[in-house]
Amino acid sequence: VRDTNAPDVSCISSDDIKVNDKCEVEIPSIGSATDLCPLTTSQSPVAGTYPVENLQISPGNSVIVEYLARDESNNAASCTTELTIRDDIAPTVNCISDQRVIADENCQAVFPNILRSVDDNCGVVTETQRPEAFTTWTGVGETKVTYVAEDAYGNNNGCEISFEVVDETAPDVTCIDDIQISADRQCKARVTDVEVSATDNCVSKPTTYQFPAKNTIIDLGVTSVSLTATDKAGNSATCQSTILVVDTTDPEVTCEDDLEIYVDENCEAIAPSIGTATDNCPEFDTEQDIAVNSKMNFLGSKTVNFRATDGSGNSATCTTEISVIDDTKPKVSCIPNQELDANEVCKGILPPIGSATDNCDTFNTVHQPEIGTAVDIGPHTITYTAIDTSSNSDFCQTVINVIDNTEPDVECEDTTVKADQFCEGEIPAIGFARDNCGVDTETYSPRVGSTFEGSRTVQFTATDKYSNRASCSATVTVVDESDPEIVCDSRVILTYDDNCQAGIPEFTGTAVDNCGDVFISPTPIFSEISGEVESVKYTATDTSGNSAFCLTTVEAFDETEPVVNCIGNQEVVVDQNCDIRVPSILSTAAYDNCKLKSTAQYPAPDSRLAVGTNTITYRAEDESGNVGECFTTYTVIDETPPTVTCIEDFTVDGNDECESTIPDIGEADDNCDGKSVTVEQSPPVGTPAALGSTTITYIATDESGNSASCTTTMTVRQEVQVSLRCAPRMSADLDSNCEAVIPRLGTARTICDDSVSSIVQFPAENDRVNARTGSITGRAGGAFDITVQQSEDGRFVNLKLEAFGTPTQSSYFRAGDSGSPILQSCDTQLSLRDTTPPVQMPRDSSPLCILPDRSVSPRYYCVGMDDIVGGNDNCDTPTVRYSGCVANPTFEDPCVDYCVYNERSNTACFRAEEGSSFVLEALASDSSRNSARFTRVVEVREGRECATATDILPDARRLASGSGKSGKYGSPRSSYSKGSYSYSKGSYTYDLCQPRASSSIVSYEKVESSPRASSGKGRSSGKGRSSGKGGGSGRGRSSGKGKGGGGGSGFNGGGRGRDSGNRSGNRRHGTRDRRNRNGKRALRGGIEANQSSVHSLAEETD
C-alpha cells in the first residue's frame, strides 16, 4: 500500500505584530495540519521572540512565515502568512534646563546643543534642533530652542527650552606703564602719572581715575596703582600698574686692625665682629667671611672680609687679618709600675706605657726605650713624651720588672725492654726536658738500671735555675721475644664423618717456654678420597705471641651411603593435549658425605605416562661404592573440557521487516584425540532476531562429561533518515561584560522507531560568548575561542548544528568520511546586539581643578578632553568628544567666547580667571552607536591636587602693521565699525572684536583656533601709545629721534612697561629729553618678551 496524498495544511490570515520596548517581535505559531498517516511539521521562522534586526524584513515592513507538513511517505504541503511589523513607541527625549548666557564682545551668543539624552526601542533615525546648535544669536532677549527626534517608523517626540541673552559686559581697561624711580636720602619717592587705555563694547571712551594720586609720597619697593574705567551704564573695570622705588646708594663700612686670638681647651677660638656699616635706607645686611661668634677651627693667619649689602643689592667691603695661636701643652699619662714575664728566650718585650691628649688633637709621642725592645730579667725605667704641632710638650715614666715564672717543658714516652732468660728487664731513661732560661737538674724514680718483671711506671722531674719545676711519667714494659720448644708424634689413623672429615687427635708430644705457659693449636688438612694420607700441623704459642710448630701424619676412610629423598605419591590431571610427562621425583637433591659418582631415575624424566598408576625409582652411588634408593607412585587423571571458539560481536543491517536471522557462531575441539564432542546453540541457528542486541550462547561437551561455552552479541540495526532544521538568523543581547548566551538552534528526528537522534551544537546551547575576545566559556571541555565578525549591522558569530552518532536499539547513523557518524548539519548566524551605552568613569564625576595663572588674568586654559571626561563601555573603548559647556565666569566680557573647542586635537579651552567654573558637556559613543552624555565641572582655583593647564591659544592682537599699509596677514582698513573682520596666518583665523575709534590700529580679541600664533607688529599714532590689550607692539616717537620698540607673544607678551627700545637709543646718544619719556614707557616691556626685536629696533634708532 502506498500513500501519495499530501497532508492538509492551513495558516492564519495576515496580521500585524507590534515590537516591544527592546525592538523585538513575537512570531506566533501560524499553522495546523492533518494526515491519514503520521506526519511531522515545522515552521520558519519558528515561533518565538526575535529581534527585528535578525528577521528578513520586506520593503513593506513585513515578514513571511512558512508552515510545512510532511508525512512518512515524504508527501509534503505548506502555507504562508505575512506578518506586518509595527512600532508605536515614540523616542524618549530629555533636554537640558533653560539657559541664561552673557553676550560676548560682539553682543552675540552661541546656541548650545540642548539635548541631554535620547533613546528609542528601535533606534533614532533623525534628530533636528531649531535653531541649530552652535549657531550665533546677535543681540539680547529671549527665544525658544526646540529639539525633535524621529525613529524609522515615523514616531517622533521633542522638548523645548528658553534661551535668554543678557549684556553685562564691563569696559576693557589696560594699564600701559610700570614705573621705576630712585629713592632719595630719606629712602622715599613721589607718585607720578600712570598711563591707561580704556574701551567699551557699547560706549565711547570711559571716565578714568588713579589711586594713589600723583605726588603722593611712597616708600621703597613696589607700590600698586589702581586705575578704574567706568562707562555710562555703571559697569566698571580696574587694572593695576606698579611704581618701583629702588635704592642705588652703596653703604659705608669700617674694619678693625689686625687681631691675635688664643684657642681654648677645645682648640677653638670665637670669631669677633671686625666691622661696622651705615646706609641711607634703614634695612641692610652685613656679613663677614668668618661669621661673628662662629668657631675658628684653624691655627695661623687668615684675611677676613667684611661686607655690607642693602635691600637693593648695593654693597661695600673692608678686610682684617686674624691670627689664631695655640700655647697649651699636651696632657700625658703612664701606666703604674709593672712585672713582665720573660718570653721563650728569657727576654722581656717592652709594651706601650703611656697615652696623651691635646686641645688641638695633632701631636707626636716618643717611648724611650722604644716599644717592643727585648730586655733581660730585672727592672727597667721607661720614659713617655708627647709634643704638639706648636712645640708644646710633657712626659711621664714607668718601671718594668722582667721575671721568669715559666716551668721547664718536659716530655716522657712509654717504652719496652727485652726479657732475659728469667723473664726480667732493666729501667731505662724515659724523659726529655728544655727551659727558656736553661734546665738545672733531672731525676728518675725508680732509678735507671734497676730490674723488674711485667710493667712499671717511671717518673721524670726537671728543675731550672730560678727553681721552676715540672714532672712527667711513662710506662716501661718487659717484652718476651723467645720462641717455645715443641716435639710431635709421627702417625694417626681416622674414619670420615658426615662432612667427609675426620676428628683431629689430641697433641701427645711436649712443649716448654722461658716465661711459663704455652698454647697448642692444630691445623688439619683433609682429602675427600678414602685412604689418602694427610698431615696435621701443631703450633705452640706463649703469652707474648712467640711460637714454634711440628707435624703429624694422619690417614682417613669413607664408609657412609648416599642420601636420596623422593616426593610423596601424586595424582596428576592431563593437560589440554591429553599428555602427561614424568617429572623429577626428588624432593631434595641427592647428597653424599664425600662425593657422588652417579645418579639415575626410572622411568627417565619427561617420559610419557599412561592414564593410571605408575611407580618411579631414583638411585645414587658415591665414589667409595656406597648406594642409596627411594620410590614414588603417580596416578594420571583426564579432567580437561573441550575448547570452544565464537565469532566476535557483530552488527548486521535489518531486512524489510526490521529483523535478521541467527547464524552458526561457534566451533569445538577436545584435548584427547578419538573422543567425540556434542555441541548445541541458543537461540538455534535460523531463529529470527529483532532490531537491537541479541546474545547467542554456544556449548560443547566431551565423553568424560567435561563441557565449555562462549557467547557472541549480534546487533541488528536499521539505517534511518534524520530531519534536521536550523532556526533562521538569531540574535542575543550582550550583557555588562560584553557576553551573550548561545541559544538552541534546532532538533533532529529519526523515523525507524520514531526516536530523536543525538545532536551536537557548536558552540553549545547556554555557552557564553565574549564579543570582545571571541572566547567561549561554559563547555565541559573548558574555554576556547571563535571568530567574532563585524558587519555594517554589528557583531555576529557563525553557529553549526550536527546530527551524529549515538545509536539507539532500533536505529543507527551511518559513519561519515571523518569516522564520526554524522548524518546532517546546518548553519545559522547569531547577531550579538549591544544596547548598553557608555558609563562615565567614577574618577571624572568630581570637579576638575586647574591652578590659576596670576601673571595674566583672565586667560585661556586648555586641557585635552581625554584628561577631563573619560568613559567605560561593556564592549568598547568609547569615543569622547566635546558637546558644549555652560560657563560661570567671575568676570564679564561680551567680546570673548568663554568656551572654545579644537576638534583636531580634541582640546577644550576656557577663558577664565581664578574663581571661574564651567560645566563641560561631552558625548561618548561606542561602536554599536550607543551614546551617553557626560558632564564635568571644571574650576580654576588653588589646591595641591589641581593640574596645570597649558595656554595654547594664540595672542591675536598684533596682526596689523600700520595705517593704510598691507601687513603680513592682510591689509587693515582706515576705519572700522563694530563687527567681525578676518585676518589669516597659515591655517589660523583671527576675528576682530572691537576696533579702536578714530585709529587705523585694530585690536584683535576673539580667537577662533587654539594653536598659538606668532606675534605680529603694530604701529601707534600719537605720542608713545601702544595699541590693543597686551599686544606688546608699537613705536614711540619723540621729536624725530629716539625710536624704539619691543614685541612679545602671548596674552601678556607686551603692554606693560615697554621702554627698552627708547632706552637703548637714548642711552646710546646720552639724551634725556623729557618729551621722549612717554615713548620709552610705552615700549619698555618688549626687551623682556622678545630680545631680537629690541636689537633690530635699537639699530634702527642708531
Short mmCIF file of N, CA and C in Angstrom, two decimals, residues 59 86 121 125 223 234 246 284 332 339 346 409 418 529 616 632 649 729 732 815 826 1059 1063 1072:
data_model
loop_
_atom_site.label_atom_id
_atom_site.label_comp_id
_atom_site.label_asym_id
_atom_site.label_seq_id
_atom_site.Cartn_x
_atom_site.Cartn_y
_atom_site.Cartn_z
N PRO A 59 10.28 45.12 1.97
CA PRO A 59 10.16 46.60 1.89
C PRO A 59 8.93 47.14 2.60
N ARG A 86 4.87 46.53 13.25
CA ARG A 86 4.50 47.92 13.56
C ARG A 86 5.16 48.34 14.88
N ASN A 121 13.34 52.45 21.29
CA ASN A 121 13.42 50.99 21.34
C ASN A 121 14.08 50.42 20.09
N VAL A 125 16.31 57.70 14.03
CA VAL A 125 16.77 57.85 12.64
C VAL A 125 17.19 59.30 12.38
N THR A 223 54.83 99.77 44.76
CA THR A 223 53.53 100.32 45.15
C THR A 223 52.55 100.07 44.02
N GLY A 234 27.25 102.30 34.21
CA GLY A 234 27.67 101.96 35.56
C GLY A 234 28.56 100.74 35.64
N VAL A 246 63.56 102.26 43.86
CA VAL A 246 64.77 101.49 44.06
C VAL A 246 65.83 102.35 44.73
N PHE A 284 69.50 97.01 55.86
CA PHE A 284 70.65 96.48 55.14
C PHE A 284 71.21 95.31 55.95
N VAL A 332 99.80 64.06 79.36
CA VAL A 332 100.29 62.69 79.22
C VAL A 332 99.94 61.89 80.45
N GLU A 339 105.16 44.17 86.49
CA GLU A 339 106.02 42.99 86.33
C GLU A 339 105.68 42.35 85.00
N CYS A 346 113.95 33.94 77.32
CA CYS A 346 114.34 34.53 78.61
C CYS A 346 114.54 36.04 78.49
N ASP A 409 109.74 22.61 80.17
CA ASP A 409 108.87 21.80 79.30
C ASP A 409 109.44 20.39 79.28
N LYS A 418 113.63 -5.84 76.53
CA LYS A 418 113.60 -7.26 76.22
C LYS A 418 113.84 -8.10 77.49
N ILE A 529 88.86 -38.28 49.47
CA ILE A 529 89.04 -39.67 48.99
C ILE A 529 89.57 -40.51 50.13
N ILE A 616 57.89 -44.87 40.14
CA ILE A 616 59.12 -44.25 39.66
C ILE A 616 60.18 -44.42 40.73
N THR A 632 58.36 -43.37 44.25
CA THR A 632 57.14 -42.53 44.26
C THR A 632 56.13 -43.13 43.28
N ASP A 649 31.63 -10.18 18.37
CA ASP A 649 30.37 -9.45 18.30
C ASP A 649 30.27 -8.78 16.94
N ARG A 729 18.28 33.35 11.08
CA ARG A 729 19.24 34.20 11.79
C ARG A 729 18.66 34.64 13.13
N ALA A 732 21.20 37.77 20.11
CA ALA A 732 21.30 37.67 21.57
C ALA A 732 21.86 39.00 22.07
N ALA A 815 28.26 6.25 9.30
CA ALA A 815 29.51 6.98 9.54
C ALA A 815 29.86 7.85 8.34
N CYS A 826 23.55 21.85 9.66
CA CYS A 826 23.05 23.12 9.16
C CYS A 826 23.72 24.24 9.93
N ASP A 1059 59.77 100.11 27.38
CA ASP A 1059 60.61 101.27 27.10
C ASP A 1059 61.99 100.86 26.61
N ARG A 1063 64.98 103.26 25.53
CA ARG A 1063 66.07 103.32 26.49
C ARG A 1063 67.39 103.04 25.79
N ARG A 1072 68.45 112.78 27.31
CA ARG A 1072 67.48 112.65 28.39
C ARG A 1072 66.36 113.68 28.19
#
